[in-house]
């Protein structure tokens, strides 16, 4: 966008180009792609289209009465072709403009309502208007704000996709944002450079989903999916790092692997393993090597799934009505292959569509049992270890009062259809056995980096359904 003092003079030019978006546009648009010209050529073409230069000359493609523009979207004629859609408008002597990405071919032109980038671009421009407008009567203040705007856009729109269109809210932290690098070898995702002792932090987080029914005619289901998070504080504009994930000899292979765009190369066999196909002897089982140029901030290097033979905790839940009371029985068993060292482990037993619990007669073989403040949920805190037998149990009877608005309701869990939900975290453990060998991390920079590697297993939607009632169909698959 530019501020106009006269048709031929510009003040305070401020613009940003996103090469990553331009490459994506070329991929999406194919043969209909029109390259973005140089900054000066684009500005001249835009001013011409907006009739801010050469407005006294009749130009048919611009001035004919059959081409009346009823929106803020323009087609700007350049040497390479017509650039569309250019979103542009004038506000208080300033021109605000952007070129949104169209994720399809441009011929025929898609309806404006289907171009999601238009709404994103408009929101970003309006955020800039809101940031600039209060200073429009003070030239010095406006000049200072425009000088800050380049830094703010790095945070608001780092790679071409607006993450925060409230530019004014970013104003207080602009001093901490560095200028975009001028090193042509520095990739766009490294928005700044680090100064200091090199250090790398890697954390493998695996989550396990589970649906258990304790029934012969319904198959229990579980699913493991993981993410490898990295934070690389390394000097240099484009440092090269290589990280390897390893599995134990009997570890299940990683599947459905998706890598971050900063990964420079990868073995195609690694990406071919899919959970949609049965495993065979030829499946790729590592080591999984990832060479990459890390972003400046924390990022997920890759995601994966795996097929493990058993869930970490096997359970059964029985809930039956006996007169005005409910009789409950919960049994949990930690599999012997699982590390018996939790940060936390607890079972929550909600009671839907009922009143507050007025009477509880219970016995737990291990841990403690508490009643929630709303008296509608039992919280069984197992703690940081299972006993030597690896088995725990809960039995009891529950009575209820009159239901009120504050007590939980559920259209799915009616009658005796109910569940126990487990929450746990096991540090320094993964269900697949996947780990990072610190000695295998290669960093091609001077100095000996400090490397920290950790891993964890966390429960996610871990349900054990009442075996004395039918489980909802929607929960019979993950």
CSV table of C-alpha atoms in Angstrom, one decimal:
chain,number,residue,atom,x,y,z
A,1,UNK,CA,0.0,0.0,0.0
A,2,UNK,CA,1.1,3.6,-0.6
A,3,UNK,CA,0.3,7.1,0.6
A,4,UNK,CA,-0.4,9.5,-2.3
A,5,UNK,CA,0.6,13.1,-2.1
A,6,UNK,CA,0.0,13.7,-5.8
A,7,UNK,CA,-0.7,11.3,-8.7
A,8,UNK,CA,3.0,11.1,-9.5
A,9,UNK,CA,4.6,11.1,-6.0
A,10,UNK,CA,4.6,8.3,-3.4
A,11,UNK,CA,5.3,8.6,0.3
A,12,UNK,CA,6.1,5.8,2.8
A,13,UNK,CA,6.0,2.8,0.5
A,14,UNK,CA,5.5,-0.5,2.4
A,15,UNK,CA,5.1,-3.9,0.8
A,16,UNK,CA,5.7,-7.6,1.5
A,17,UNK,CA,6.2,-10.4,-1.0
A,18,UNK,CA,5.9,-14.1,-0.1
A,19,UNK,CA,7.9,-16.3,-2.4
A,20,UNK,CA,6.3,-19.4,-0.8
A,21,UNK,CA,2.8,-18.3,-1.8
A,22,UNK,CA,4.0,-17.4,-5.3
A,23,UNK,CA,5.4,-20.9,-5.7
A,24,UNK,CA,2.1,-22.4,-4.5
A,25,UNK,CA,0.1,-20.1,-6.9
A,26,UNK,CA,2.2,-21.4,-9.8
A,27,UNK,CA,1.5,-25.0,-8.7
A,28,UNK,CA,-2.3,-24.4,-8.3
A,29,UNK,CA,-2.9,-22.3,-11.4
A,30,UNK,CA,-0.8,-24.3,-13.8
A,31,UNK,CA,-0.9,-22.9,-17.4
A,32,UNK,CA,-3.2,-20.1,-16.3
A,33,UNK,CA,-0.6,-18.7,-13.8
A,34,UNK,CA,0.4,-15.1,-14.2
A,35,UNK,CA,3.7,-14.2,-12.5
A,36,UNK,CA,3.8,-11.3,-10.1
A,37,UNK,CA,5.9,-8.5,-11.7
A,38,UNK,CA,8.5,-6.4,-10.0
A,39,UNK,CA,7.3,-4.2,-7.2
A,40,UNK,CA,7.6,-1.0,-9.3
A,41,UNK,CA,5.8,-2.6,-12.3
A,42,UNK,CA,3.0,-3.9,-10.1
A,43,UNK,CA,2.5,-0.5,-8.4
A,44,UNK,CA,2.4,1.3,-11.8
A,45,UNK,CA,-0.1,-1.2,-13.1
A,46,UNK,CA,-2.3,-1.0,-10.0
A,47,UNK,CA,-2.3,2.8,-10.1
A,48,UNK,CA,-3.2,2.7,-13.7
A,49,UNK,CA,-6.1,0.3,-13.0
A,50,UNK,CA,-7.4,2.5,-10.2
A,51,UNK,CA,-7.2,5.6,-12.6
A,52,UNK,CA,-4.7,7.3,-10.4
A,53,UNK,CA,-2.4,7.8,-13.3
A,54,UNK,CA,-3.2,8.5,-17.0
A,55,UNK,CA,-6.8,9.0,-16.0
A,56,UNK,CA,-7.2,11.6,-18.8
A,57,UNK,CA,-6.6,8.9,-21.4
A,58,UNK,CA,-9.4,6.6,-22.5
A,59,UNK,CA,-8.2,3.0,-22.3
A,60,UNK,CA,-10.8,0.6,-23.5
A,61,UNK,CA,-10.1,-2.4,-21.3
A,62,UNK,CA,-10.1,-0.1,-18.3
A,63,UNK,CA,-12.6,2.7,-19.1
A,64,UNK,CA,-15.3,1.0,-21.2
A,65,UNK,CA,-18.8,1.3,-19.7
A,66,UNK,CA,-19.3,-2.4,-20.0
A,67,UNK,CA,-16.5,-3.0,-17.4
A,68,UNK,CA,-17.9,-1.4,-14.3
A,69,UNK,CA,-16.3,-2.8,-11.2
A,70,UNK,CA,-18.8,-3.3,-8.3
A,71,UNK,CA,-16.4,-4.8,-5.9
A,72,UNK,CA,-12.9,-4.2,-4.4
A,73,UNK,CA,-11.4,-6.9,-6.6
A,74,UNK,CA,-9.6,-5.9,-9.7
A,75,UNK,CA,-7.9,-7.5,-12.7
A,76,UNK,CA,-4.6,-5.7,-13.1
A,77,UNK,CA,-3.0,-5.9,-16.6
A,78,UNK,CA,0.7,-6.6,-16.6
A,79,UNK,CA,3.3,-7.7,-19.2
A,80,UNK,CA,2.8,-11.3,-18.2
A,81,UNK,CA,-1.0,-11.2,-18.4
A,82,UNK,CA,-3.9,-10.1,-16.3
A,83,UNK,CA,-3.2,-10.4,-12.6
A,84,UNK,CA,-6.4,-11.5,-10.7
A,85,UNK,CA,-7.8,-11.2,-8.1
A,86,UNK,CA,-6.1,-8.0,-6.8
A,87,UNK,CA,-7.9,-6.7,-3.7
A,88,UNK,CA,-7.5,-3.0,-3.4
A,89,UNK,CA,-9.2,0.0,-1.8
A,90,UNK,CA,-8.5,3.6,-0.8
A,91,UNK,CA,-8.8,4.9,2.7
A,92,UNK,CA,-7.8,8.4,4.0
A,93,UNK,CA,-5.3,9.0,1.3
A,94,UNK,CA,-3.8,5.5,1.4
A,95,UNK,CA,-4.1,2.6,-1.0
A,96,UNK,CA,-4.3,-0.8,0.7
A,97,UNK,CA,-3.8,-3.8,-1.7
A,98,UNK,CA,-3.0,-7.5,-1.7
A,99,UNK,CA,-3.0,-10.4,-4.1
A,100,UNK,CA,-4.7,-13.4,-2.5
A,101,UNK,CA,-3.9,-17.0,-3.4
A,102,UNK,CA,-6.4,-18.8,-5.6
A,103,UNK,CA,-6.0,-22.6,-5.0
A,104,UNK,CA,-7.3,-23.7,-8.4
A,105,UNK,CA,-6.9,-22.8,-12.1
A,106,UNK,CA,-7.9,-19.2,-13.1
A,107,UNK,CA,-9.7,-20.1,-16.3
A,108,UNK,CA,-12.6,-19.8,-16.1
A,109,UNK,CA,-12.4,-17.5,-13.2
A,110,UNK,CA,-14.0,-19.0,-10.1
A,111,UNK,CA,-16.7,-17.1,-8.2
A,112,UNK,CA,-15.4,-14.6,-5.7
A,113,UNK,CA,-17.2,-16.4,-2.8
A,114,UNK,CA,-15.2,-19.5,-3.4
A,115,UNK,CA,-11.8,-17.8,-3.1
A,116,UNK,CA,-11.1,-18.1,0.7
A,117,UNK,CA,-7.9,-16.0,0.4
A,118,UNK,CA,-10.1,-12.9,-0.4
A,119,UNK,CA,-11.6,-12.8,3.1
A,120,UNK,CA,-8.3,-13.5,4.7
A,121,UNK,CA,-6.6,-10.7,2.7
A,122,UNK,CA,-9.4,-8.3,3.4
A,123,UNK,CA,-9.3,-9.1,7.2
A,124,UNK,CA,-5.5,-8.4,7.1
A,125,UNK,CA,-5.9,-5.1,5.2
A,126,UNK,CA,-8.6,-4.0,7.6
A,127,UNK,CA,-6.3,-4.8,10.5
A,128,UNK,CA,-3.7,-2.6,9.0
A,129,UNK,CA,-6.3,0.2,8.4
A,130,UNK,CA,-7.3,-0.1,12.1
A,131,UNK,CA,-3.6,0.2,13.1
A,132,UNK,CA,-2.7,3.1,10.8
A,133,UNK,CA,-5.9,5.2,10.8
A,134,UNK,CA,-5.7,6.8,14.3
A,135,UNK,CA,-2.4,8.4,13.3
A,136,UNK,CA,-3.5,9.7,9.9
A,137,UNK,CA,-3.6,13.4,11.0
A,138,UNK,CA,-0.1,13.3,12.5
A,139,UNK,CA,2.5,12.8,9.8
A,140,UNK,CA,5.4,12.0,12.2
A,141,UNK,CA,3.3,9.4,14.2
A,142,UNK,CA,2.1,7.8,11.0
A,143,UNK,CA,5.7,7.6,9.7
A,144,UNK,CA,6.8,5.8,12.8
A,145,UNK,CA,3.9,3.4,12.7
A,146,UNK,CA,4.6,2.5,9.1
A,147,UNK,CA,8.2,1.9,10.0
A,148,UNK,CA,7.0,-0.6,12.6
A,149,UNK,CA,4.5,-2.3,10.2
A,150,UNK,CA,7.1,-4.4,8.4
A,151,UNK,CA,8.1,-6.0,11.7
A,152,UNK,CA,4.5,-6.5,12.8
A,153,UNK,CA,3.7,-8.3,9.5
A,154,UNK,CA,6.3,-10.9,10.2
A,155,UNK,CA,4.3,-12.0,13.3
A,156,UNK,CA,0.9,-11.4,11.8
A,157,UNK,CA,1.5,-13.1,8.5
A,158,UNK,CA,4.9,-14.9,8.6
A,159,UNK,CA,4.5,-17.2,5.5
A,160,UNK,CA,1.7,-15.5,3.7
A,161,UNK,CA,-1.2,-16.9,5.7
A,162,UNK,CA,-2.7,-14.4,8.2
A,163,UNK,CA,-2.4,-15.8,11.7
A,164,UNK,CA,-3.5,-12.6,13.5
A,165,UNK,CA,-5.3,-9.8,11.7
A,166,UNK,CA,-5.5,-7.6,14.8
A,167,UNK,CA,-2.3,-5.7,14.0
A,168,UNK,CA,-2.9,-3.2,16.8
A,169,UNK,CA,-2.7,-5.9,19.4
A,170,UNK,CA,0.9,-6.8,18.2
A,171,UNK,CA,2.1,-3.2,18.6
A,172,UNK,CA,3.5,-3.7,22.2
A,173,UNK,CA,5.8,-6.5,21.2
A,174,UNK,CA,7.2,-5.2,17.9
A,175,UNK,CA,10.6,-4.4,19.5
A,176,UNK,CA,11.2,-8.2,20.0
A,177,UNK,CA,10.6,-9.0,16.3
A,178,UNK,CA,13.6,-9.0,14.0
A,179,UNK,CA,13.7,-7.8,10.5
A,180,UNK,CA,13.3,-10.4,7.7
A,181,UNK,CA,16.7,-11.7,6.7
A,182,UNK,CA,18.5,-10.4,3.7
A,183,UNK,CA,20.5,-13.6,3.2
A,184,UNK,CA,19.2,-15.2,0.1
A,185,UNK,CA,20.1,-18.6,1.3
A,186,UNK,CA,17.9,-18.3,4.4
A,187,UNK,CA,14.6,-20.1,3.9
A,188,UNK,CA,11.4,-18.1,4.4
A,189,UNK,CA,10.4,-20.2,7.5
A,190,UNK,CA,13.4,-18.9,9.5
A,191,UNK,CA,12.1,-15.5,10.3
A,192,UNK,CA,15.1,-14.6,12.5
A,193,UNK,CA,18.5,-15.8,13.4
A,194,UNK,CA,19.7,-17.1,16.8
A,195,UNK,CA,22.7,-15.9,18.6
A,196,UNK,CA,24.2,-18.0,21.4
A,197,UNK,CA,25.2,-21.5,22.4
A,198,UNK,CA,23.6,-24.1,20.1
A,199,UNK,CA,21.0,-26.3,21.6
A,200,UNK,CA,18.4,-28.7,20.4
A,201,UNK,CA,15.3,-30.0,22.3
A,202,UNK,CA,13.3,-32.9,20.9
A,203,UNK,CA,10.2,-34.4,22.4
A,204,UNK,CA,8.2,-37.4,21.1
A,205,UNK,CA,4.6,-37.3,22.2
A,206,UNK,CA,2.5,-40.4,21.6
A,207,UNK,CA,-1.3,-40.3,22.3
A,208,UNK,CA,-3.4,-43.4,22.5
A,209,UNK,CA,-7.2,-43.5,21.7
A,210,UNK,CA,-9.2,-46.4,22.9
A,211,UNK,CA,-12.7,-47.8,22.9
A,212,UNK,CA,-13.2,-50.9,25.1
A,213,UNK,CA,-16.5,-52.8,25.4
A,214,UNK,CA,-15.8,-56.1,27.2
A,215,UNK,CA,-18.1,-57.9,24.9
A,216,UNK,CA,-17.7,-60.9,22.6
A,217,UNK,CA,-19.7,-59.4,19.7
A,218,UNK,CA,-18.0,-56.0,19.7
A,219,UNK,CA,-14.3,-55.6,18.9
A,220,UNK,CA,-12.3,-53.3,21.1
A,221,UNK,CA,-10.4,-50.7,19.2
A,222,UNK,CA,-7.3,-48.5,19.9
A,223,UNK,CA,-5.1,-46.2,17.9
A,224,UNK,CA,-1.7,-44.7,18.5
A,225,UNK,CA,-0.5,-41.5,16.9
A,226,UNK,CA,2.6,-39.5,17.6
A,227,UNK,CA,4.3,-36.2,16.9
A,228,UNK,CA,8.0,-35.2,17.1
A,229,UNK,CA,8.4,-31.6,18.4
A,230,UNK,CA,11.7,-29.8,17.9
A,231,UNK,CA,13.1,-26.5,19.1
A,232,UNK,CA,16.5,-25.8,17.5
A,233,UNK,CA,18.4,-22.7,18.7
A,234,UNK,CA,21.2,-22.7,16.2
A,235,UNK,CA,23.2,-19.9,14.7
A,236,UNK,CA,23.3,-19.4,10.9
A,237,UNK,CA,20.8,-18.5,8.2
A,238,UNK,CA,20.3,-22.1,7.0
A,239,UNK,CA,21.8,-24.6,9.4
A,240,UNK,CA,21.5,-28.3,8.5
A,241,UNK,CA,20.3,-30.8,11.1
A,242,UNK,CA,19.7,-34.5,10.7
A,243,UNK,CA,17.6,-36.4,13.3
A,244,UNK,CA,16.8,-40.1,13.4
A,245,UNK,CA,13.9,-41.9,15.1
A,246,UNK,CA,14.7,-45.4,16.2
A,247,UNK,CA,12.5,-48.4,17.2
A,248,UNK,CA,13.4,-51.4,19.4
A,249,UNK,CA,13.8,-54.8,17.6
A,250,UNK,CA,10.1,-55.7,18.2
A,251,UNK,CA,8.7,-52.2,17.9
A,252,UNK,CA,5.7,-51.7,15.5
A,253,UNK,CA,6.7,-49.8,12.4
A,254,UNK,CA,5.6,-46.1,12.0
A,255,UNK,CA,2.9,-45.5,9.5
A,256,UNK,CA,1.1,-42.6,7.8
A,257,UNK,CA,4.2,-40.4,8.3
A,258,UNK,CA,3.7,-36.7,7.4
A,259,UNK,CA,6.8,-34.5,7.5
A,260,UNK,CA,7.2,-30.7,8.0
A,261,UNK,CA,8.0,-28.7,4.9
A,262,UNK,CA,11.5,-27.8,6.3
A,263,UNK,CA,12.6,-31.5,5.7
A,264,UNK,CA,14.9,-31.4,2.7
A,265,UNK,CA,14.8,-35.0,1.7
A,266,UNK,CA,13.2,-38.3,2.9
A,267,UNK,CA,13.3,-42.0,1.9
A,268,UNK,CA,10.2,-42.6,-0.2
A,269,UNK,CA,9.8,-46.0,1.5
A,270,UNK,CA,9.2,-44.2,4.8
A,271,UNK,CA,6.2,-42.4,3.4
A,272,UNK,CA,4.6,-45.5,1.7
A,273,UNK,CA,3.7,-47.3,4.9
A,274,UNK,CA,0.0,-46.8,5.4
A,275,UNK,CA,-2.3,-48.0,8.2
A,276,UNK,CA,-5.0,-48.6,5.5
A,277,UNK,CA,-3.0,-51.6,4.3
A,278,UNK,CA,-2.1,-54.8,6.2
A,279,UNK,CA,1.5,-55.0,7.5
A,280,UNK,CA,3.9,-57.4,5.8
A,281,UNK,CA,7.6,-58.3,6.1
A,282,UNK,CA,8.7,-55.7,3.6
A,283,UNK,CA,7.3,-52.7,5.6
A,284,UNK,CA,9.8,-50.0,6.4
A,285,UNK,CA,10.8,-50.2,10.1
A,286,UNK,CA,13.5,-47.5,10.4
A,287,UNK,CA,15.7,-45.9,11.3
A,288,UNK,CA,13.7,-42.9,10.2
A,289,UNK,CA,16.1,-40.2,9.2
A,290,UNK,CA,15.0,-36.6,8.7
A,291,UNK,CA,17.5,-34.0,7.3
A,292,UNK,CA,16.0,-30.5,7.7
A,293,UNK,CA,16.7,-26.7,8.0
A,294,UNK,CA,14.8,-25.9,11.3
A,295,UNK,CA,12.4,-22.9,11.7
A,296,UNK,CA,13.3,-20.4,14.3
A,297,UNK,CA,10.5,-21.4,16.7
A,298,UNK,CA,9.2,-24.7,18.0
A,299,UNK,CA,7.7,-27.0,15.3
A,300,UNK,CA,6.5,-30.5,14.8
A,301,UNK,CA,9.0,-32.3,12.6
A,302,UNK,CA,6.6,-35.1,11.7
A,303,UNK,CA,3.5,-37.0,12.6
A,304,UNK,CA,2.8,-40.7,12.5
A,305,UNK,CA,0.5,-43.5,13.5
A,306,UNK,CA,1.3,-47.1,14.6
A,307,UNK,CA,-0.5,-50.4,15.1
A,308,UNK,CA,0.3,-51.7,18.6
A,309,UNK,CA,-0.9,-55.2,19.7
A,310,UNK,CA,-2.6,-54.2,23.0
A,311,UNK,CA,-3.8,-51.1,24.7
A,312,UNK,CA,-1.7,-50.0,27.7
A,313,UNK,CA,-4.6,-50.4,30.2
A,314,UNK,CA,-7.3,-53.1,29.8
A,315,UNK,CA,-10.6,-52.4,31.6
A,316,UNK,CA,-14.1,-53.5,32.2
A,317,UNK,CA,-17.1,-51.5,33.5
A,318,UNK,CA,-20.4,-52.9,34.7
A,319,UNK,CA,-23.3,-50.6,35.7
A,320,UNK,CA,-26.7,-52.1,36.6
A,321,UNK,CA,-29.8,-50.7,38.3
A,322,UNK,CA,-31.0,-52.3,41.5
A,323,UNK,CA,-34.1,-50.5,42.6
A,324,UNK,CA,-33.3,-46.8,43.2
A,325,UNK,CA,-29.6,-47.5,43.2
A,326,UNK,CA,-26.8,-48.1,40.7
A,327,UNK,CA,-24.3,-50.8,41.3
A,328,UNK,CA,-21.0,-50.2,39.6
A,329,UNK,CA,-17.9,-52.4,39.2
A,330,UNK,CA,-14.7,-51.2,37.4
A,331,UNK,CA,-11.6,-53.4,36.9
A,332,UNK,CA,-8.4,-52.0,35.4
A,333,UNK,CA,-5.2,-53.9,34.5
A,334,UNK,CA,-1.9,-52.4,33.3
A,335,UNK,CA,-0.3,-54.5,30.6
A,336,UNK,CA,3.0,-56.0,31.7
A,337,UNK,CA,4.9,-54.4,28.8
A,338,UNK,CA,4.0,-50.9,30.0
A,339,UNK,CA,6.2,-48.8,32.2
A,340,UNK,CA,4.6,-48.6,35.6
A,341,UNK,CA,5.6,-45.0,36.4
A,342,UNK,CA,2.9,-42.4,35.8
A,343,UNK,CA,2.9,-38.6,36.2
A,344,UNK,CA,-0.8,-39.1,36.8
A,345,UNK,CA,-3.4,-41.8,36.3
A,346,UNK,CA,-7.1,-41.4,37.1
A,347,UNK,CA,-10.5,-42.7,36.0
A,348,UNK,CA,-13.5,-40.4,35.8
A,349,UNK,CA,-17.0,-42.0,36.1
A,350,UNK,CA,-19.7,-39.5,35.0
A,351,UNK,CA,-23.4,-40.0,35.7
A,352,UNK,CA,-25.6,-38.3,33.0
A,353,UNK,CA,-29.2,-37.3,33.1
A,354,UNK,CA,-29.5,-37.9,36.8
A,355,UNK,CA,-29.6,-35.8,40.0
A,356,UNK,CA,-26.8,-35.2,42.5
A,357,UNK,CA,-25.3,-38.2,44.2
A,358,UNK,CA,-26.8,-38.4,47.6
A,359,UNK,CA,-25.3,-41.7,48.8
A,360,UNK,CA,-22.1,-43.4,47.9
A,361,UNK,CA,-21.0,-46.7,49.3
A,362,UNK,CA,-17.7,-47.7,47.6
A,363,UNK,CA,-14.5,-49.7,48.0
A,364,UNK,CA,-11.3,-49.3,46.0
A,365,UNK,CA,-8.5,-51.8,46.1
A,366,UNK,CA,-6.0,-49.1,45.3
A,367,UNK,CA,-5.9,-45.3,45.1
A,368,UNK,CA,-8.5,-42.8,46.4
A,369,UNK,CA,-12.0,-42.1,45.3
A,370,UNK,CA,-13.5,-38.5,45.4
A,371,UNK,CA,-16.8,-37.0,44.5
A,372,UNK,CA,-16.9,-33.9,42.3
A,373,UNK,CA,-18.2,-30.6,43.6
A,374,UNK,CA,-21.4,-30.9,41.5
A,375,UNK,CA,-21.9,-34.5,42.9
A,376,UNK,CA,-22.3,-35.9,39.4
A,377,UNK,CA,-18.9,-37.5,38.8
A,378,UNK,CA,-16.6,-40.0,40.6
A,379,UNK,CA,-12.9,-39.3,40.4
A,380,UNK,CA,-10.8,-42.4,41.1
A,381,UNK,CA,-7.1,-41.3,41.5
A,382,UNK,CA,-4.9,-44.3,41.0
A,383,UNK,CA,-1.8,-42.3,41.4
A,384,UNK,CA,1.7,-42.7,40.0
A,385,UNK,CA,2.0,-46.5,40.1
A,386,UNK,CA,-0.2,-49.6,39.8
A,387,UNK,CA,0.3,-52.2,42.6
A,388,UNK,CA,2.6,-55.2,42.0
A,389,UNK,CA,-0.4,-57.2,40.7
A,390,UNK,CA,-0.9,-54.5,38.0
A,391,UNK,CA,-4.6,-54.7,38.8
A,392,UNK,CA,-7.0,-52.3,40.5
A,393,UNK,CA,-10.7,-52.5,41.1
A,394,UNK,CA,-13.6,-50.3,42.3
A,395,UNK,CA,-17.0,-51.5,43.5
A,396,UNK,CA,-19.9,-49.5,45.0
A,397,UNK,CA,-23.5,-48.4,45.0
A,398,UNK,CA,-24.7,-44.9,44.2
A,399,UNK,CA,-28.0,-43.2,44.9
A,400,UNK,CA,-29.3,-39.9,43.4
A,401,UNK,CA,-31.5,-37.0,44.2
A,402,UNK,CA,-33.6,-34.8,42.0
A,403,UNK,CA,-31.9,-33.6,38.8
A,404,UNK,CA,-31.2,-29.9,38.4
A,405,UNK,CA,-30.0,-27.7,35.5
A,406,UNK,CA,-26.4,-27.8,36.8
A,407,UNK,CA,-26.1,-31.6,36.4
A,408,UNK,CA,-24.7,-33.1,33.2
A,409,UNK,CA,-27.0,-34.3,30.4
A,410,UNK,CA,-26.1,-36.3,27.4
A,411,UNK,CA,-28.4,-37.5,24.5
A,412,UNK,CA,-26.0,-40.4,23.7
A,413,UNK,CA,-25.5,-41.8,27.2
A,414,UNK,CA,-29.1,-42.5,28.4
A,415,UNK,CA,-30.2,-45.2,30.7
A,416,UNK,CA,-27.4,-47.6,31.5
A,417,UNK,CA,-25.3,-46.6,28.5
A,418,UNK,CA,-22.3,-45.1,30.3
A,419,UNK,CA,-18.5,-45.1,30.3
A,420,UNK,CA,-15.4,-44.7,32.4
A,421,UNK,CA,-12.8,-42.3,30.9
A,422,UNK,CA,-9.1,-42.7,31.7
A,423,UNK,CA,-6.6,-39.9,31.9
A,424,UNK,CA,-2.9,-40.7,32.3
A,425,UNK,CA,0.6,-39.6,31.3
A,426,UNK,CA,3.7,-41.8,31.3
A,427,UNK,CA,6.9,-39.8,31.0
A,428,UNK,CA,10.0,-41.2,29.3
A,429,UNK,CA,8.0,-43.9,27.5
A,430,UNK,CA,6.3,-44.5,24.1
A,431,UNK,CA,3.9,-47.3,23.2
A,432,UNK,CA,5.8,-48.0,20.0
A,433,UNK,CA,9.1,-47.8,21.8
A,434,UNK,CA,10.1,-45.0,19.4
A,435,UNK,CA,13.0,-42.9,20.7
A,436,UNK,CA,15.6,-40.3,19.6
A,437,UNK,CA,19.3,-41.3,19.9
A,438,UNK,CA,21.0,-38.1,21.0
A,439,UNK,CA,24.3,-39.3,19.5
A,440,UNK,CA,22.6,-39.7,16.1
A,441,UNK,CA,21.6,-36.0,15.8
A,442,UNK,CA,23.9,-34.3,13.4
A,443,UNK,CA,24.3,-30.5,13.4
A,444,UNK,CA,26.6,-29.0,10.8
A,445,UNK,CA,27.5,-25.9,12.7
A,446,UNK,CA,30.6,-24.9,14.8
A,447,UNK,CA,30.6,-25.8,18.5
A,448,UNK,CA,29.2,-28.7,20.4
A,449,UNK,CA,25.4,-28.3,20.8
A,450,UNK,CA,23.5,-29.2,23.9
A,451,UNK,CA,20.9,-31.9,23.0
A,452,UNK,CA,17.9,-32.8,25.1
A,453,UNK,CA,15.6,-35.6,24.1
A,454,UNK,CA,12.4,-36.7,25.9
A,455,UNK,CA,9.3,-38.7,25.2
A,456,UNK,CA,5.9,-39.3,26.7
A,457,UNK,CA,2.7,-41.3,26.3
A,458,UNK,CA,-0.7,-39.5,26.9
A,459,UNK,CA,-4.2,-40.8,26.9
A,460,UNK,CA,-6.7,-39.3,24.5
A,461,UNK,CA,-10.4,-40.2,24.4
A,462,UNK,CA,-9.7,-43.4,26.4
A,463,UNK,CA,-13.2,-44.9,27.0
A,464,UNK,CA,-14.3,-48.1,28.7
A,465,UNK,CA,-18.0,-48.6,28.0
A,466,UNK,CA,-20.6,-50.3,30.3
A,467,UNK,CA,-20.7,-53.9,29.2
A,468,UNK,CA,-24.2,-54.3,30.6
A,469,UNK,CA,-25.7,-51.8,28.1
A,470,UNK,CA,-25.4,-51.3,24.3
A,471,UNK,CA,-22.6,-48.9,23.3
A,472,UNK,CA,-23.6,-46.1,20.9
A,473,UNK,CA,-22.9,-46.9,17.3
A,474,UNK,CA,-21.0,-43.6,16.8
A,475,UNK,CA,-18.5,-44.8,19.4
A,476,UNK,CA,-17.9,-48.3,18.0
A,477,UNK,CA,-15.2,-47.0,15.7
A,478,UNK,CA,-12.4,-44.5,16.1
